[in-house]
PDB file of C-alpha atoms in Angstrom:
ATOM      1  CA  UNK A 103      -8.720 -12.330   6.711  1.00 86.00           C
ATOM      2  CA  UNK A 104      -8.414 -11.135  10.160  1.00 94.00           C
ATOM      3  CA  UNK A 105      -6.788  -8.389  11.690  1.00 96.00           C
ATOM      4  CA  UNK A 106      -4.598  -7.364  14.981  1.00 98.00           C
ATOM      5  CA  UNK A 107      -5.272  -3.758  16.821  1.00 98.00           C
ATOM      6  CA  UNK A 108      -2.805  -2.659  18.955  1.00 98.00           C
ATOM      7  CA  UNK A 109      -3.016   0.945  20.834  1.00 98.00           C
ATOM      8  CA  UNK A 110      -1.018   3.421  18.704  1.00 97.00           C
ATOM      9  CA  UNK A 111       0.542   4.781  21.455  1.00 97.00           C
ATOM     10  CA  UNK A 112       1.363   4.050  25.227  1.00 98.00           C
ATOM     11  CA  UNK A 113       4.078   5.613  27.849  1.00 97.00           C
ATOM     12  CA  UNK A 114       5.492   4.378  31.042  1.00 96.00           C
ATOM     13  CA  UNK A 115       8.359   5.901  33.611  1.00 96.00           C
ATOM     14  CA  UNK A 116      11.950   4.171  33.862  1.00 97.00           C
ATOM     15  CA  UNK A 117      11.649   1.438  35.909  1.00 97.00           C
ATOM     16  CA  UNK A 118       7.999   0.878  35.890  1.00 97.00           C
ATOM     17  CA  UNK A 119       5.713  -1.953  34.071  1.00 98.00           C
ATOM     18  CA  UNK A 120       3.825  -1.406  30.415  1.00 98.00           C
ATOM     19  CA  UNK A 121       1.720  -3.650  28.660  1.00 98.00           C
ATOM     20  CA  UNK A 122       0.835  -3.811  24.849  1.00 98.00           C
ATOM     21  CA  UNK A 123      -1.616  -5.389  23.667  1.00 98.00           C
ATOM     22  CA  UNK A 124      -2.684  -6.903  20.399  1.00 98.00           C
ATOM     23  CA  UNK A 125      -6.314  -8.109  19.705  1.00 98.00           C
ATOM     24  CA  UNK A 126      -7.879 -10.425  17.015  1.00 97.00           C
ATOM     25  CA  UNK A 127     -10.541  -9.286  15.074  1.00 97.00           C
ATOM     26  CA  UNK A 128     -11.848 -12.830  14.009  1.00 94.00           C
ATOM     27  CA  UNK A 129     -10.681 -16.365  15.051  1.00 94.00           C
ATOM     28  CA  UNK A 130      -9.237 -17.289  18.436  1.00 95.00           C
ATOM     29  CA  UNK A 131      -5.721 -15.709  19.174  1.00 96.00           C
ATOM     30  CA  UNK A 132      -5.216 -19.828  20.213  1.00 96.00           C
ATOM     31  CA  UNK A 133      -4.855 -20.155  16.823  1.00 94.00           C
ATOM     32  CA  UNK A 134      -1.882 -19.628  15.685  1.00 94.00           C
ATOM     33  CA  UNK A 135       1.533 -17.961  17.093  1.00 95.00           C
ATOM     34  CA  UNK A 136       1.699 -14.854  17.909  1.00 97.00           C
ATOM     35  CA  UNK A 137       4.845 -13.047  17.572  1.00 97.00           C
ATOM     36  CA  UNK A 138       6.138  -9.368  18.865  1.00 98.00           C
ATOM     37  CA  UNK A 139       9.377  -7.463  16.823  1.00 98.00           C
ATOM     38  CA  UNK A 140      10.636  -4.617  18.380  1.00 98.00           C
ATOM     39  CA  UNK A 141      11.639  -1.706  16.055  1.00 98.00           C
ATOM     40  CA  UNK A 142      13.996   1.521  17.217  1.00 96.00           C
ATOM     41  CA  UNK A 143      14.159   4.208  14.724  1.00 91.00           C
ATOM     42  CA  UNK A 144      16.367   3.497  11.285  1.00 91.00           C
ATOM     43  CA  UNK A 145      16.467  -0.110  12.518  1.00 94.00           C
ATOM     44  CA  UNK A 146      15.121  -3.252  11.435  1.00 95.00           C
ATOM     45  CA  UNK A 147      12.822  -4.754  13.229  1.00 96.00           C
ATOM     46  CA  UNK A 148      13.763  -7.648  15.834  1.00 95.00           C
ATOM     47  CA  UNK A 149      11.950 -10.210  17.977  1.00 95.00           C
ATOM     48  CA  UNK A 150      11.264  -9.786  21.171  1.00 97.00           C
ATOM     49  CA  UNK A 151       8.607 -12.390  21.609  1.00 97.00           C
ATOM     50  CA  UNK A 152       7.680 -15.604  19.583  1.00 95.00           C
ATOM     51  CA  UNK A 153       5.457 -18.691  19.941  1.00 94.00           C
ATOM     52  CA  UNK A 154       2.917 -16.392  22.451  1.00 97.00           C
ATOM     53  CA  UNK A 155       5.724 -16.363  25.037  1.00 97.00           C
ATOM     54  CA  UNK A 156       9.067 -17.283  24.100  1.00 96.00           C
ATOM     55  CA  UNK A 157      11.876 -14.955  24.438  1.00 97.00           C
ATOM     56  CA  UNK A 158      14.706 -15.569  21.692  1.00 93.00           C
ATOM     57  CA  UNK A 159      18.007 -15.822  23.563  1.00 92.00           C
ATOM     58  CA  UNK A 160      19.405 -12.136  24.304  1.00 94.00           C
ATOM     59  CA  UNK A 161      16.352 -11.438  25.128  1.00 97.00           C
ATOM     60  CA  UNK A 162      16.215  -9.971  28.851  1.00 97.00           C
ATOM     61  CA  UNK A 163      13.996 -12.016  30.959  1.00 96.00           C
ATOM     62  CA  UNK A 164      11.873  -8.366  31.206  1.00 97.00           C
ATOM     63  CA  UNK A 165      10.318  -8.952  28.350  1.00 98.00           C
ATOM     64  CA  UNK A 166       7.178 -11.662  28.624  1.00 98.00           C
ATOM     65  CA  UNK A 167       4.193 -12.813  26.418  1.00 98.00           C
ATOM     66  CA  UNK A 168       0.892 -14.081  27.154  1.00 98.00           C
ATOM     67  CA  UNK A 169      -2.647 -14.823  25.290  1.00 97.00           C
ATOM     68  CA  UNK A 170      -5.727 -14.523  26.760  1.00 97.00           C
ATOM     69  CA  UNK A 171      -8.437 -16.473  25.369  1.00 96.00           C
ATOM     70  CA  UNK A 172     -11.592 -14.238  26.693  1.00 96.00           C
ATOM     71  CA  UNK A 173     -10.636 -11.126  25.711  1.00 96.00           C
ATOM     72  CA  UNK A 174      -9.161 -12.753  22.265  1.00 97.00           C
ATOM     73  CA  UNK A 175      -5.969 -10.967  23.086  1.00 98.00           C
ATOM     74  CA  UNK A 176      -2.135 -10.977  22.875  1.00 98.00           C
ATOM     75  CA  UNK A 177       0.213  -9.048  25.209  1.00 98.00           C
ATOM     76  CA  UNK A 178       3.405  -7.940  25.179  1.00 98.00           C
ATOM     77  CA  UNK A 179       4.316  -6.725  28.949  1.00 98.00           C
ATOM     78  CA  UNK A 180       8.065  -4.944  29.670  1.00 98.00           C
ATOM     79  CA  UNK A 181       8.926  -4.580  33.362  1.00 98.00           C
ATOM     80  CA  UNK A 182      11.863  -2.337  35.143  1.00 97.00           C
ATOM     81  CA  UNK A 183      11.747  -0.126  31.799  1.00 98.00           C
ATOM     82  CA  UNK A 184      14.774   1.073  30.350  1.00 97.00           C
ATOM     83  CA  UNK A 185      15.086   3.766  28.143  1.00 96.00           C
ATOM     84  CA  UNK A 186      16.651   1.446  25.702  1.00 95.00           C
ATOM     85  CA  UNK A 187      13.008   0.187  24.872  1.00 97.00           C
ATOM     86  CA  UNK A 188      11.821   3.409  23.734  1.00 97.00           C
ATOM     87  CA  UNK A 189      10.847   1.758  20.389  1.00 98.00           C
ATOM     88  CA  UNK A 190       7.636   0.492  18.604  1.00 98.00           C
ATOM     89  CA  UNK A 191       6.311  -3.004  18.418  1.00 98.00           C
ATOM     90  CA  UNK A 192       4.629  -5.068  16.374  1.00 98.00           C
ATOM     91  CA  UNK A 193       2.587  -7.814  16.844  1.00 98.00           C
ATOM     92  CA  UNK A 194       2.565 -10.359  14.043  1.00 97.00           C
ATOM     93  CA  UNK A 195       0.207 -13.607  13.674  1.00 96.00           C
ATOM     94  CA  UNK A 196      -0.876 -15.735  10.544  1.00 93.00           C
ATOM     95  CA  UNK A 197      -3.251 -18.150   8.982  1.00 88.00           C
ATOM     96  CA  UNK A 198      -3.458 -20.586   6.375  1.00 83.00           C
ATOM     97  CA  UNK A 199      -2.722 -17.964   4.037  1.00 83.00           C
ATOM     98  CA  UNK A 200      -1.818 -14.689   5.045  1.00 89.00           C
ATOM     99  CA  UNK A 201       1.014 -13.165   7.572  1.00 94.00           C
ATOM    100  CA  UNK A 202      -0.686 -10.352   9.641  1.00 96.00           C
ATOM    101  CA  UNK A 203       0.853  -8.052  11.655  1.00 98.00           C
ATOM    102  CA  UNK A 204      -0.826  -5.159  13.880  1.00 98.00           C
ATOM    103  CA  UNK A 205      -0.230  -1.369  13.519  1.00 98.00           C
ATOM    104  CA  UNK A 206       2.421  -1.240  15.904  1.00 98.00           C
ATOM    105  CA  UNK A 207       2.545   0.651  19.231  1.00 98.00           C
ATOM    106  CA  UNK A 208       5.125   3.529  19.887  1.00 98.00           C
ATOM    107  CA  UNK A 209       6.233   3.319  23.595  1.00 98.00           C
ATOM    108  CA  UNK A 210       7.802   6.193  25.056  1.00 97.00           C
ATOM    109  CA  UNK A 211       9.846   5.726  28.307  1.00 97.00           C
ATOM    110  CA  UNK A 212       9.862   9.215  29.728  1.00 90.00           C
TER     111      UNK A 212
ATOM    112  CA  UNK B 242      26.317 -15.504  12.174  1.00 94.00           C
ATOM    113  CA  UNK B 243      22.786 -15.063  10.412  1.00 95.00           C
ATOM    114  CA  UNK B 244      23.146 -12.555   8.112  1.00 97.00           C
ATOM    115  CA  UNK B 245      20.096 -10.952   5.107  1.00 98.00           C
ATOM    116  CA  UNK B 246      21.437  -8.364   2.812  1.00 98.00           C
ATOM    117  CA  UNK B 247      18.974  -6.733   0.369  1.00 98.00           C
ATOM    118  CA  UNK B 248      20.085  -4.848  -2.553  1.00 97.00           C
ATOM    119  CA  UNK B 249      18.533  -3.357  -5.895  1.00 97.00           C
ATOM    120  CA  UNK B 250      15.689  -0.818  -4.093  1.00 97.00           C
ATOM    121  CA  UNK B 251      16.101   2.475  -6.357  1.00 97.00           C
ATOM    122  CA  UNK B 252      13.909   5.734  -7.776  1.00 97.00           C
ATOM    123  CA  UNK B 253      11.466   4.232 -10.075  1.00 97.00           C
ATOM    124  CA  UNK B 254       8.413   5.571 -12.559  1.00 97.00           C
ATOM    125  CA  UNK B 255       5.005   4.236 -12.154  1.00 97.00           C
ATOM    126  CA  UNK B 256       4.442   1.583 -14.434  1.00 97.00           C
ATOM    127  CA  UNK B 257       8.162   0.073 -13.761  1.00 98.00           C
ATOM    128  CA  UNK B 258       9.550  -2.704 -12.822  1.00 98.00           C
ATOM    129  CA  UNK B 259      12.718  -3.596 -10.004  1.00 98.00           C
ATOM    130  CA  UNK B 260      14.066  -6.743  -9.088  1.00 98.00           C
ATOM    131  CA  UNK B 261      15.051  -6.758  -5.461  1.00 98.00           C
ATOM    132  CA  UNK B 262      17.642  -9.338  -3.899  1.00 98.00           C
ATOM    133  CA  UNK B 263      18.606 -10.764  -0.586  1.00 98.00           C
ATOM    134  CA  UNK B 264      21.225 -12.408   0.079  1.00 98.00           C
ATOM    135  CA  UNK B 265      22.136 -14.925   2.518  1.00 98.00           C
ATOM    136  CA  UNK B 266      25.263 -16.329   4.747  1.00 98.00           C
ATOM    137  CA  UNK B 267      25.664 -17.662   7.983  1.00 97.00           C
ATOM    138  CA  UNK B 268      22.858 -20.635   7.948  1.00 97.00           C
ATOM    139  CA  UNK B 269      21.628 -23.474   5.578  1.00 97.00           C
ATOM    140  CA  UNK B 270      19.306 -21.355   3.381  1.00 97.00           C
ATOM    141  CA  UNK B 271      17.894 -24.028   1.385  1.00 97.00           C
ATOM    142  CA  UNK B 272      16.146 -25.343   4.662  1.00 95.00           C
ATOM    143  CA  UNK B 273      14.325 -22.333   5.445  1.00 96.00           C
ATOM    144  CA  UNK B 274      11.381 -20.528   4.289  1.00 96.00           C
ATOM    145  CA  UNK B 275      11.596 -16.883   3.710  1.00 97.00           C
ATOM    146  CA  UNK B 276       9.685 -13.698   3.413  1.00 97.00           C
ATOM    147  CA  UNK B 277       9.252 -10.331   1.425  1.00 98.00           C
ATOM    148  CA  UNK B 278       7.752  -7.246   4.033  1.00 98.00           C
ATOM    149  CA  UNK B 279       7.579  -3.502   3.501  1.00 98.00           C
ATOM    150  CA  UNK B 280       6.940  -0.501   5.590  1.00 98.00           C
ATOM    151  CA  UNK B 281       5.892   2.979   4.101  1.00 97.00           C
ATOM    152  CA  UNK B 282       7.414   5.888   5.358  1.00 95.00           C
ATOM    153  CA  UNK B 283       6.243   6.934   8.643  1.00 94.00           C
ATOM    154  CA  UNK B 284       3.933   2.993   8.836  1.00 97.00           C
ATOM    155  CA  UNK B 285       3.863  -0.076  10.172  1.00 97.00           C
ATOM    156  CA  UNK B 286       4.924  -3.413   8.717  1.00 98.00           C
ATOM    157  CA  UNK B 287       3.083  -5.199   5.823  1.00 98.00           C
ATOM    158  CA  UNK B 288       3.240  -8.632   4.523  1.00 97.00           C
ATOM    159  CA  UNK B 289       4.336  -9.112   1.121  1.00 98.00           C
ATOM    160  CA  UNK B 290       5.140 -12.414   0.221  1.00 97.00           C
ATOM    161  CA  UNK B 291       6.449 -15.696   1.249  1.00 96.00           C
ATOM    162  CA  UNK B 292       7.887 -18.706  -0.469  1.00 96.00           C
ATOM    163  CA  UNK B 293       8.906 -22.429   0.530  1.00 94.00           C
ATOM    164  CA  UNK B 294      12.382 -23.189   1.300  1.00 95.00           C
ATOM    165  CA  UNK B 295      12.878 -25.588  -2.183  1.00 94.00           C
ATOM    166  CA  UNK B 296      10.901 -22.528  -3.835  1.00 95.00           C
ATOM    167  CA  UNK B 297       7.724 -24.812  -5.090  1.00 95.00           C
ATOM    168  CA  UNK B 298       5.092 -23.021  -3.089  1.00 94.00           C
ATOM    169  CA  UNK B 299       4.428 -18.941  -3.287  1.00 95.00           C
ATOM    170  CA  UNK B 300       1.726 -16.758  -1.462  1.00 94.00           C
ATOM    171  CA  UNK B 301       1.344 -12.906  -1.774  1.00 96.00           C
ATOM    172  CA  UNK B 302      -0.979 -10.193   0.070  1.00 96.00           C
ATOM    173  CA  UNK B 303      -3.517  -9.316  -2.475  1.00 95.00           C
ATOM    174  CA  UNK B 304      -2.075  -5.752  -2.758  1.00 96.00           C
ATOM    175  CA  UNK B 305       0.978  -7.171  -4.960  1.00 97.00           C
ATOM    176  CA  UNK B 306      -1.036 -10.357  -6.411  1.00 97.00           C
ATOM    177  CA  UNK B 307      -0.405 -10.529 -10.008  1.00 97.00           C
ATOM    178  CA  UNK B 308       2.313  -7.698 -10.117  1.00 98.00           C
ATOM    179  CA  UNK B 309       5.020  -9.329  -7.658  1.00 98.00           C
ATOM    180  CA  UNK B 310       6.945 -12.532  -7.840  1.00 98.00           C
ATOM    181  CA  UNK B 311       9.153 -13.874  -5.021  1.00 98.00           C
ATOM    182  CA  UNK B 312      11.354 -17.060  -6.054  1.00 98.00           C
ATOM    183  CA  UNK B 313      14.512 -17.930  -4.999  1.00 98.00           C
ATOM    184  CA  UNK B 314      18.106 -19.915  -5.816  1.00 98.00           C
ATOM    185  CA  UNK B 315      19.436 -21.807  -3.310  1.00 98.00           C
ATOM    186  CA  UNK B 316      22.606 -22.710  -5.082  1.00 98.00           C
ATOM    187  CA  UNK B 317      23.231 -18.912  -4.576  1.00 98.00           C
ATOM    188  CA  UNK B 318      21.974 -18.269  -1.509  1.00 98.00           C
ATOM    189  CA  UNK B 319      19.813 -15.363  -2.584  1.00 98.00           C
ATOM    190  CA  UNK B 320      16.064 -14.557  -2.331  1.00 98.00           C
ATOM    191  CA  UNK B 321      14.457 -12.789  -5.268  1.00 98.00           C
ATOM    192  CA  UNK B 322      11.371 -10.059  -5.562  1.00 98.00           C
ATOM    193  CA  UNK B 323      10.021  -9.715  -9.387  1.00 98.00           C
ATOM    194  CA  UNK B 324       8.203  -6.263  -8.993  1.00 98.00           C
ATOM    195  CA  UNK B 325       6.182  -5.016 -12.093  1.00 98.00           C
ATOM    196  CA  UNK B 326       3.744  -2.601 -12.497  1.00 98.00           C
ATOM    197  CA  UNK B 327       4.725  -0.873  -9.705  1.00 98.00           C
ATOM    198  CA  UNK B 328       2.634   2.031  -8.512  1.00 98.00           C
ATOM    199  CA  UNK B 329       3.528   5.363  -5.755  1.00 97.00           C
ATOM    200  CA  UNK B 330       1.596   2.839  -2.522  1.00 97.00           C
ATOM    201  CA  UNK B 331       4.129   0.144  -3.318  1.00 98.00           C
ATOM    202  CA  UNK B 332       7.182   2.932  -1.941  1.00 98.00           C
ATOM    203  CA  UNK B 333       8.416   1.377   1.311  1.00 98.00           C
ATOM    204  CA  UNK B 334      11.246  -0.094   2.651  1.00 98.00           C
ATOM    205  CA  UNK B 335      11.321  -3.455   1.890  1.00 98.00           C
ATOM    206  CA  UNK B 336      12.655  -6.122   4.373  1.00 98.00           C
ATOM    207  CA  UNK B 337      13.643  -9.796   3.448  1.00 98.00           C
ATOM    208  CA  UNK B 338      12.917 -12.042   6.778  1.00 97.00           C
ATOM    209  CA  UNK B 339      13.865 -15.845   7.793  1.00 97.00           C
ATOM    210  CA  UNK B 340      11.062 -18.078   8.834  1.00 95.00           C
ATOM    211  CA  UNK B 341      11.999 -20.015  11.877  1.00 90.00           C
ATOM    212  CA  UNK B 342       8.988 -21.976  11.558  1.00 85.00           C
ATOM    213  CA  UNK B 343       8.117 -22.904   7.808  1.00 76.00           C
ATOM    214  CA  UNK B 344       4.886 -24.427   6.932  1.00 76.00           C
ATOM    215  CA  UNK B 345       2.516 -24.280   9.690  1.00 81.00           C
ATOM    216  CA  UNK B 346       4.009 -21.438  12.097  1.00 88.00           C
ATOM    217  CA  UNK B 347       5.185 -17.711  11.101  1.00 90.00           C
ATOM    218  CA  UNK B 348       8.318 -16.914  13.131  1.00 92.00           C
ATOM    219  CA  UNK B 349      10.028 -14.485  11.801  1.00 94.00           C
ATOM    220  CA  UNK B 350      13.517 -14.964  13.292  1.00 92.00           C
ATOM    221  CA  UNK B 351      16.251 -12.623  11.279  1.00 94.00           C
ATOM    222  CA  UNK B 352      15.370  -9.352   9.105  1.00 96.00           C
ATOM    223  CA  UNK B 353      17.817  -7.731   6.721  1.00 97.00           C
ATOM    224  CA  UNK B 354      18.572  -3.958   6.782  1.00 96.00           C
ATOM    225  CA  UNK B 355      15.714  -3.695   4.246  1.00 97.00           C
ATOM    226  CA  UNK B 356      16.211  -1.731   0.794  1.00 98.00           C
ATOM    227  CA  UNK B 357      14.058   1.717  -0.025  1.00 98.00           C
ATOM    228  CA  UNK B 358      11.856   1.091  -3.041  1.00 98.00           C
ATOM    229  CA  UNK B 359      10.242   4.796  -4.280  1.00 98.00           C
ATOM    230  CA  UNK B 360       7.850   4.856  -7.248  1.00 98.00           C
ATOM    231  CA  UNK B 361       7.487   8.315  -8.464  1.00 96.00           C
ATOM    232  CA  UNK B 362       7.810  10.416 -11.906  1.00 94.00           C
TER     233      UNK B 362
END
């Protein structure tokens, strides 16, 4: 089994640009999907983010996905923060037979 | 609309058992993959279990292997999780989740409002 590691925690000003990221501790992130939910307190989560970098409709176009092969790597990167996103993600990938999902990052928008 | 609805989360002892239920409206369940996750108070979101959308094909994390069982009726529109044996780790919130994807990608597209499972005497 593998396993994603996000940062616990990151923060970012209103307005400004955060990234997230999610690395693979075995097998190329080329793999398979990744996926990112976003979860606000007492909520369940949502997607933000699935197939590496498709944004579900409702989605605002701020919100972008990318891999990156080298670094074995997912990323989750928010521009023009609001502090709507004040949430934490998850980033969720799979194989043949287990989901996975990372430990989930708690932004702050301050 | 797409809509999950869990129900039958409660106070349990150790040792017990709970059947947990989600129901479905608002797309063709039958056609669809689904999912069992939890989160622990205060953690992060765990994979519990998925199942096949005609209910033929089952995987579990190996925390609940052997003491969980997810199945499902489609002529009800309702996703089932069988837990037994249940021990004070397995306390969470637990979510059911639509697959968009099904056999070879994990998308999980819709969660329910998840139902609070606590195992304590």
């Amino acid at each position: 089994n593998f396993m994603l590691t996000q940062p616990h925690s990151v923060s970012e000003s209103p307005g400004k640009t955060v990234t997230i990221s999610c690395t693979r501790s075995s097998g190329s992130i080329a793999s398979n999907y990744v996926q990112w939910y976003q979860q606000r307190p007492g909520s369940a989560p949502t997607t933000v983010i699935y197939e590496d970098n498709q944004r579900p409709s409702g989605v605002p176009d701020r919100f972008s996905g990318s891999i990156d092969s080298s670094s074995n790597s997912a990323s989750l990167t928010i521009s023009g923060l609001k502090t709507e996103d004040e949430a934490d993600y998850y980033c969720q990938s799979y194989d043949s037979s287990n989901v996975v999902f990372g430990g989930g990052t708690k932004l702050t928008v301050l | 609309e797409v809509q999950l609805v869990e129900s039958g989360g409660g106070l349990v002892q150790p040792g017990g058992s709970l059947r947990l239920s989600c129901a479905a409206s608002g797309f063709t369940f039958s056609s669809y993959w689904m999912h069992w996750v939890r989160q622990a108070p205060g953690k992060g979101l765990v994979w519990v279990s998925r199942i096949n959308s005609d209910g033929s094909s089952t995987s579990y994390a190996d925390s609940v292997k052997g003491r969980f069982t997810i199945s499902r009726d489609n002529a009800k529109n309702t996703l089932y999780l069988q837990m037994n044996s249940l021990r004070a780790e397995d306390t969470a919130v637990y979510y059911c989740a639509r697959d968009l994807g099904g056999l070879v990608v994990v998308i999980l597209d819709y969660w329910g409002q998840g139902t609070l499972v606590t195992v304590s005497s």
